[in-house]
Coordinates of N, CA and C in Angstrom, one line a residue:
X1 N 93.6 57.4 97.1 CA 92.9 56.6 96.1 C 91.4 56.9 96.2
X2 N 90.7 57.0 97.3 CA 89.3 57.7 97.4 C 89.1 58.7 97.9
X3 N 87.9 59.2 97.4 CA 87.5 60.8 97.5 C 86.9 60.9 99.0
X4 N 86.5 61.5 99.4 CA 85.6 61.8 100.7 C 84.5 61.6 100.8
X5 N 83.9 61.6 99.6 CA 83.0 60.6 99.1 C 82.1 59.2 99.9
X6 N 83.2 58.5 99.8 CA 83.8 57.0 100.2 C 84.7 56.5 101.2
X7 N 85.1 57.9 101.6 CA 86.2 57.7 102.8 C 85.9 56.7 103.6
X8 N 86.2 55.6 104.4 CA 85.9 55.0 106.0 C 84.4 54.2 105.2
X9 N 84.4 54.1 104.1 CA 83.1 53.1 103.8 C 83.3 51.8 103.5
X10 N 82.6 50.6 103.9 CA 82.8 49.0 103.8 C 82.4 49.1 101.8
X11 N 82.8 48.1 101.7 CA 82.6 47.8 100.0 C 81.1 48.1 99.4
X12 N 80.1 47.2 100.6 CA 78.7 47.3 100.2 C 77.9 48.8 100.3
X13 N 78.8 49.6 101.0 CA 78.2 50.9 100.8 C 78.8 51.8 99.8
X14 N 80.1 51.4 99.1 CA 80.8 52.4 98.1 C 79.7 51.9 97.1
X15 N 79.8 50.1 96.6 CA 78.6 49.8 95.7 C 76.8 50.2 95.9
X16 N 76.7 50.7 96.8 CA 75.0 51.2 96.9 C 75.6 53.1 96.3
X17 N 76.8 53.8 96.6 CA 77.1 55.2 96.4 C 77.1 54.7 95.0
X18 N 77.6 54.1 94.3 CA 77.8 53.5 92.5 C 76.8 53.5 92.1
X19 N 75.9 52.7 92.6 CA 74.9 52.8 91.6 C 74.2 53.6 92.0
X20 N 74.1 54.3 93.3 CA 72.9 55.7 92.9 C 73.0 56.9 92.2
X21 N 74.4 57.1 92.0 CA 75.3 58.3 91.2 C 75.3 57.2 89.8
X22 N 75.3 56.3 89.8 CA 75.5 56.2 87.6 C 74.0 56.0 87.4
X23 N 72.9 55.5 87.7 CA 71.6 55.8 87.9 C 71.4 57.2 87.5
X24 N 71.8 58.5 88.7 CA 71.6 59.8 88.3 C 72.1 59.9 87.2
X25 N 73.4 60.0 86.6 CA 74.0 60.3 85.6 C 73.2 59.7 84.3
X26 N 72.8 58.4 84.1 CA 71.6 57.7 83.3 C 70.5 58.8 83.0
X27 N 69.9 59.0 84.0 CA 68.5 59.9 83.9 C 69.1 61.5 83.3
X28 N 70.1 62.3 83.8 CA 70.7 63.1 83.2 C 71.4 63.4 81.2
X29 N 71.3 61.9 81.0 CA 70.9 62.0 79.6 C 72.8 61.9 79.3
X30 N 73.9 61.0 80.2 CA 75.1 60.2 79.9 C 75.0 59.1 79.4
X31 N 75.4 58.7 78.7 CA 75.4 57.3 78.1 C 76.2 56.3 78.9
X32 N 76.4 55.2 78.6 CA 76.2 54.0 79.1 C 77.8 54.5 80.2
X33 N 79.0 54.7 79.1 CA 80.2 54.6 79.1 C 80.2 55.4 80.3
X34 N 79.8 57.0 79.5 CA 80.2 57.9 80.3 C 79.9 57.8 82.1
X35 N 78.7 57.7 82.0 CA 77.7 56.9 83.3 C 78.8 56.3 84.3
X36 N 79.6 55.4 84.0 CA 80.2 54.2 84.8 C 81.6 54.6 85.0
X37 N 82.1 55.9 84.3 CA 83.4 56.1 84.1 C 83.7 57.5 85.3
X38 N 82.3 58.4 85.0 CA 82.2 59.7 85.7 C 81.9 59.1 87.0
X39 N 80.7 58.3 87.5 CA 80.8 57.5 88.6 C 81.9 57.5 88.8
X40 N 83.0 56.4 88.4 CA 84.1 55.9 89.2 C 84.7 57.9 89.4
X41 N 85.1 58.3 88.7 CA 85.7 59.3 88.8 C 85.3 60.1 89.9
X42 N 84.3 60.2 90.0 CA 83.5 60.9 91.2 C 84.0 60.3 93.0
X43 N 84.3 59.0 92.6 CA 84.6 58.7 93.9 C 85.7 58.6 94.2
X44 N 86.7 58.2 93.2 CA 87.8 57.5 93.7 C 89.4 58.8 92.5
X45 N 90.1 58.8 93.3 CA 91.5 59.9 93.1 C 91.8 59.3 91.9
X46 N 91.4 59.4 90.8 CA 92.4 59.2 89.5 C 93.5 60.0 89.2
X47 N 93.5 61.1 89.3 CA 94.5 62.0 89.0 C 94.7 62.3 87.4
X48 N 93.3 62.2 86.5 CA 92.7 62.5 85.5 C 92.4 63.7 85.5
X49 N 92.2 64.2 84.5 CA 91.4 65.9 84.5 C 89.9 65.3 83.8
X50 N 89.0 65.7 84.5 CA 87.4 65.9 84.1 C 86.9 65.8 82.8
X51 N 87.9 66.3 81.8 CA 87.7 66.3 80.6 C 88.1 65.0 79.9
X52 N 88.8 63.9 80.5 CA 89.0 62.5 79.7 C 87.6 61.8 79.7
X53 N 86.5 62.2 80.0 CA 85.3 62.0 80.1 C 84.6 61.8 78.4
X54 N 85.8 62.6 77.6 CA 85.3 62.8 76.0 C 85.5 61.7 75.6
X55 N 86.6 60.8 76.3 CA 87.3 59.5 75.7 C 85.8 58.5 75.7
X56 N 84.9 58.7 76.4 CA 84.2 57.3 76.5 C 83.1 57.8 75.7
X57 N 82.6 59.3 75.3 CA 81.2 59.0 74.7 C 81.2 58.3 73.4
X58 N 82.2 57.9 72.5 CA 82.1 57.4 71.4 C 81.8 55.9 71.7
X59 N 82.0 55.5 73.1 CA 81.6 53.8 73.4 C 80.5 53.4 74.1
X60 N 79.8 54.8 73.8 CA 77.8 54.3 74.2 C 77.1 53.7 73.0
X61 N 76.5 53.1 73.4 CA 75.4 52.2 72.7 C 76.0 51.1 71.9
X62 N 76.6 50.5 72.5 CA 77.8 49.7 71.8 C 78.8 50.1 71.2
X63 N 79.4 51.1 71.1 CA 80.3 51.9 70.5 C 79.4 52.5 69.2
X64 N 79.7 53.5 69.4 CA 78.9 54.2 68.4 C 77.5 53.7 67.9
X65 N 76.8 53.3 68.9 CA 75.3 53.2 68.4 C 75.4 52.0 67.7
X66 N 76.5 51.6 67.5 CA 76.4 50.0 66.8 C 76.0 48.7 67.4
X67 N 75.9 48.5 68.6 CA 74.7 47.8 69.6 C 76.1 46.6 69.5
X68 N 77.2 46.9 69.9 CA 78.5 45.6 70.0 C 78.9 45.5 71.6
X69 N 79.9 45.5 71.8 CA 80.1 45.4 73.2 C 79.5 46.2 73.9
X70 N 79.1 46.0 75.0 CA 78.4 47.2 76.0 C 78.5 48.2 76.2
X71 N 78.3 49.2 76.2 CA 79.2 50.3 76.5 C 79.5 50.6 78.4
X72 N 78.5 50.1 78.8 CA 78.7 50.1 80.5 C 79.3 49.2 80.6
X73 N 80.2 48.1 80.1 CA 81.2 47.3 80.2 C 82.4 47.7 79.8
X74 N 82.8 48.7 78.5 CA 83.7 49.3 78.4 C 84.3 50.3 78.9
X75 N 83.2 51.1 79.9 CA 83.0 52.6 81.2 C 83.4 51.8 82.1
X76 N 83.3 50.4 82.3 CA 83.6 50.0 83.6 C 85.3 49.5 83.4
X77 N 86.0 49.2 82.5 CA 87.0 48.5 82.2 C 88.0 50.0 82.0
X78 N 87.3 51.0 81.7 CA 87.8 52.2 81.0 C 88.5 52.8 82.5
X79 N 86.9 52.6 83.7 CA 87.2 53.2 85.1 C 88.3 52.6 85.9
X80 N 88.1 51.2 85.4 CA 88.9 50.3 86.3 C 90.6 50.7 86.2
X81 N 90.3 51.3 84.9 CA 92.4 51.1 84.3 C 92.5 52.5 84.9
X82 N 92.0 53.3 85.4 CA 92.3 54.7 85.5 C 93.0 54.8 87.3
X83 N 92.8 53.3 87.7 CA 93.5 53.2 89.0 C 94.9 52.0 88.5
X84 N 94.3 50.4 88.0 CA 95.0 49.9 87.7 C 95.6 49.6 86.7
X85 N 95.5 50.1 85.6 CA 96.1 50.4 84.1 C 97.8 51.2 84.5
X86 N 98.5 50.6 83.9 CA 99.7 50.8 83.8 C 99.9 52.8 83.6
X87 N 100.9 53.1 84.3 CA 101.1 54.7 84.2 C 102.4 55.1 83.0
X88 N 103.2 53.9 83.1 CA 104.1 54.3 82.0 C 104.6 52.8 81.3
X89 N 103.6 52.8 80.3 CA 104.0 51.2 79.8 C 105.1 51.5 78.5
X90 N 106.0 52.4 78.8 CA 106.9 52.8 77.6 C 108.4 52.5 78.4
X91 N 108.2 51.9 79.6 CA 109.3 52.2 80.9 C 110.7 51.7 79.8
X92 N 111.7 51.6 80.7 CA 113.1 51.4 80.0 C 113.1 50.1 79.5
X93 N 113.8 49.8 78.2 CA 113.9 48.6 77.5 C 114.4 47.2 77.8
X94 N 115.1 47.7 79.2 CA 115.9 46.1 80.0 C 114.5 45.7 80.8
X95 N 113.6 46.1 80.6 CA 112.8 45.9 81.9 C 111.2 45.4 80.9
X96 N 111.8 45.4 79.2 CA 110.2 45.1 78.3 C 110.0 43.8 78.9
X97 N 110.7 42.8 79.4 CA 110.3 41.6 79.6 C 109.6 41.4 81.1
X98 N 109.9 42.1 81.8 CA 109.2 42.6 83.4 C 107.5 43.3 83.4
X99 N 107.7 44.7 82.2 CA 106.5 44.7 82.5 C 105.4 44.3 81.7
X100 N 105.8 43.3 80.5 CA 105.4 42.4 80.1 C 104.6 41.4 80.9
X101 N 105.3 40.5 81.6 CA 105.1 39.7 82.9 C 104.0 40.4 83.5
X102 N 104.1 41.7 84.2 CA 103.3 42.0 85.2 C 101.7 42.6 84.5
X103 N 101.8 42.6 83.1 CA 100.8 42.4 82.5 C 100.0 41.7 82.4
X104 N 100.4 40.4 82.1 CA 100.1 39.5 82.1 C 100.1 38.4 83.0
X105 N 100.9 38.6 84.2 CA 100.0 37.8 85.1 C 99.5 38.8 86.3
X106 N 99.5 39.8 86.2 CA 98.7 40.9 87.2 C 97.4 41.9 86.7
X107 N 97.5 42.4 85.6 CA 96.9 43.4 85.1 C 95.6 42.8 84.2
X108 N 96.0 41.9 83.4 CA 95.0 41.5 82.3 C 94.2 40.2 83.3
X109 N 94.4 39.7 84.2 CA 93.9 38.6 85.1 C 92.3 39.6 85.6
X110 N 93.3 40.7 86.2 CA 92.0 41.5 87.2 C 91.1 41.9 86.2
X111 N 91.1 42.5 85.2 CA 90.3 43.0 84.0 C 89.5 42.0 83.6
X112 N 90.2 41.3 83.4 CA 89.3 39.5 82.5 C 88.5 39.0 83.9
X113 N 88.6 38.7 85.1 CA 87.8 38.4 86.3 C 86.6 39.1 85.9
X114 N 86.5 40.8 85.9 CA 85.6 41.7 86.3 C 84.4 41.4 84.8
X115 N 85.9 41.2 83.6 CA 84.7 41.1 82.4 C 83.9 39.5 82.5
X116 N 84.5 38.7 83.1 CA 84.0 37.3 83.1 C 82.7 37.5 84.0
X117 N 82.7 38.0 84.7 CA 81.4 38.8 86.0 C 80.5 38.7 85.6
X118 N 80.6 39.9 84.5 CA 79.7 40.5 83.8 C 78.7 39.7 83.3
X119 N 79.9 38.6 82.3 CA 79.4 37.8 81.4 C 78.6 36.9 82.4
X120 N 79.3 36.6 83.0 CA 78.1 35.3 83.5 C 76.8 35.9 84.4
X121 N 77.1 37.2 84.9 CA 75.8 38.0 84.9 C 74.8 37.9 84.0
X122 N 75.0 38.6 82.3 CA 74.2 38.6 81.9 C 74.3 37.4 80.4
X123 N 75.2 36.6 80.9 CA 75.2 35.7 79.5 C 75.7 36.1 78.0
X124 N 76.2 37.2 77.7 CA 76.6 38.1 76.8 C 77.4 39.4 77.2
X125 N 78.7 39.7 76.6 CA 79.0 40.7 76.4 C 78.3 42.2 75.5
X126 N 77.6 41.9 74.4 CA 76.8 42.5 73.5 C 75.7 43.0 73.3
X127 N 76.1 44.5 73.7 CA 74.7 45.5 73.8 C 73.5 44.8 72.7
X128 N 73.5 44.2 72.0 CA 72.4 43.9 71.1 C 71.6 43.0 71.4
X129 N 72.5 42.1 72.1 CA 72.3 41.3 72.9 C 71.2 41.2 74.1
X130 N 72.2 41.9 74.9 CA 71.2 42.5 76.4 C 69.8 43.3 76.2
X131 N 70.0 43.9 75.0 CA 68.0 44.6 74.9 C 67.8 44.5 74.4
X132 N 67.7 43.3 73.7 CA 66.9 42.3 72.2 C 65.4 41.8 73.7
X133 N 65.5 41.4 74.5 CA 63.9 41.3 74.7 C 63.3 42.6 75.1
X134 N 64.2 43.6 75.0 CA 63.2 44.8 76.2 C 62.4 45.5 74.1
X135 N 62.6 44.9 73.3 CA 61.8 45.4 72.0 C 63.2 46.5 71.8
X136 N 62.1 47.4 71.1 CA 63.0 49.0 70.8 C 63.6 49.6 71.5
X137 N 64.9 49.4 70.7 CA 66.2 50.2 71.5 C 65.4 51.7 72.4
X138 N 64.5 52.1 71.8 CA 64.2 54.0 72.3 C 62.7 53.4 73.2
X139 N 62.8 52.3 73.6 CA 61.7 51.9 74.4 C 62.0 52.3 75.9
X140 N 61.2 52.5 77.0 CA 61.4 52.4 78.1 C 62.0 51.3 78.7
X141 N 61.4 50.4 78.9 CA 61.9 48.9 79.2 C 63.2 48.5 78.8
X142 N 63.7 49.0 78.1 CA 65.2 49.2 77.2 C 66.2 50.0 78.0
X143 N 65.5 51.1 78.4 CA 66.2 52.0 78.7 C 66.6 51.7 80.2
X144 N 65.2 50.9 81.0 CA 65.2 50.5 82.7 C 66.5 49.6 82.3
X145 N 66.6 48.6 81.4 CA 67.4 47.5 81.5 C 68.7 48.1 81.5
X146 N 69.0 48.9 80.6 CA 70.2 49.6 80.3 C 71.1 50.7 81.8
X147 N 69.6 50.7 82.5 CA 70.2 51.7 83.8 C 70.4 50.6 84.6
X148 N 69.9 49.1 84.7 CA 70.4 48.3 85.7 C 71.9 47.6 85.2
X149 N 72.6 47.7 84.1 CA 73.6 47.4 83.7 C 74.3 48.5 84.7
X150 N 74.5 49.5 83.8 CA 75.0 50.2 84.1 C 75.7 50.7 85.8
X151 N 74.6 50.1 86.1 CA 74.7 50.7 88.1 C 75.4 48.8 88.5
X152 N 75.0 47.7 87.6 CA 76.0 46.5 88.4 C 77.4 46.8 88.2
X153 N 77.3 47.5 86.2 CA 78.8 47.5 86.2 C 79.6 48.9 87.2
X154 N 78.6 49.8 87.2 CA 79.3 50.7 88.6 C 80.2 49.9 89.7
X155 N 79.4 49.4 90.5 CA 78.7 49.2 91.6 C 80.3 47.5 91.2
X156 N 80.3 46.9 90.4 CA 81.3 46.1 89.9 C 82.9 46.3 89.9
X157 N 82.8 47.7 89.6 CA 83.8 48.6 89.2 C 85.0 48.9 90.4
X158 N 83.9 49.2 91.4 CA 83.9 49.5 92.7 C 84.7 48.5 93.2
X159 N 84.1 47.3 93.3 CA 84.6 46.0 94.0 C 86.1 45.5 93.5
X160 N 86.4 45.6 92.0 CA 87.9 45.1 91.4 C 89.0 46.3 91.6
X161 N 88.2 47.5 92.3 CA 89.0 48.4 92.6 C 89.9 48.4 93.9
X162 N 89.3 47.8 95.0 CA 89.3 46.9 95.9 C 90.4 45.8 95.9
X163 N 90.6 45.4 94.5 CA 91.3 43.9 94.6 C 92.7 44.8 94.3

């Protein structure tokens, strides 16, 4: 499940390895998604190939630059399923009502906790939202705010991985 990375590490030092690596990736010129997703990837055994990394750049900047849900909230929900996200939710048909169930009172619980986090972190789910005081989106101040999302929802990511 983790890389060597993180091997033999307490929780509060995977979360300080999170947010110094999606920080880097930030300054490297990844957007919000990608940021939080290549993080998680970087530390922890997905059993993904490197290139599912294309799946998240369309969900920066609110998804497509449209300033809607976060995009470092969707990199983090995106990272999170890539351990707990079901592997074969097509399983055999005597069993739709099982993993139905285990959807819903296992899988969508832990996801909704992490997105609830967030929310009461920052009082909004909505990139438009969150850098409405830092002025222009292409401002600096915009951009610091955007890199401290980013590295809670890492560094967040980290923690429900754990659960």
């Amino acid at each position: 499940m983790e890389k060597e990375i993180i091997k033999d590490k307490t929780l509060d030092e995977k979360m300080a390895i999170a947010d110094e690596i999606s920080r880097n990736y930030f300054r490297q010129g990844l957007n919000c998604t990608e940021c939080v997703l290549r993080t998680f990837m970087d530390m922890y055994e997905t059993e993904l190939p490197d290139d599912i990394l294309c799946m998240a750049t369309g969900f920066g900047g609110g998804i497509g630059h449209t300033k809607n849900i976060c995009g470092a909230i969707t990199g983090a929900v995106m990272a999170l399923g890539t351990l707990k996200g079901r592997r074969d939710p097509f399983g055999p048909k005597e069993e739709m009502g099982e993993r139905v169930k285990n959807l819903q009172q296992n899988i969508y619980p832990l996801f909704g906790q992490m997105v609830n986090e967030i929310q009461n972190e920052y009082g909004t789910l909505i990139c438009s939202e969150m850098s409405q005081p830092f002025g222009d989106f292409d401002s600096k101040p915009r951009k610091k705010n955007c890199m401290e999302i980013i590295a809670y929802c890492a560094r967040l990511t980290c923690k429900y991985a754990e659960k």
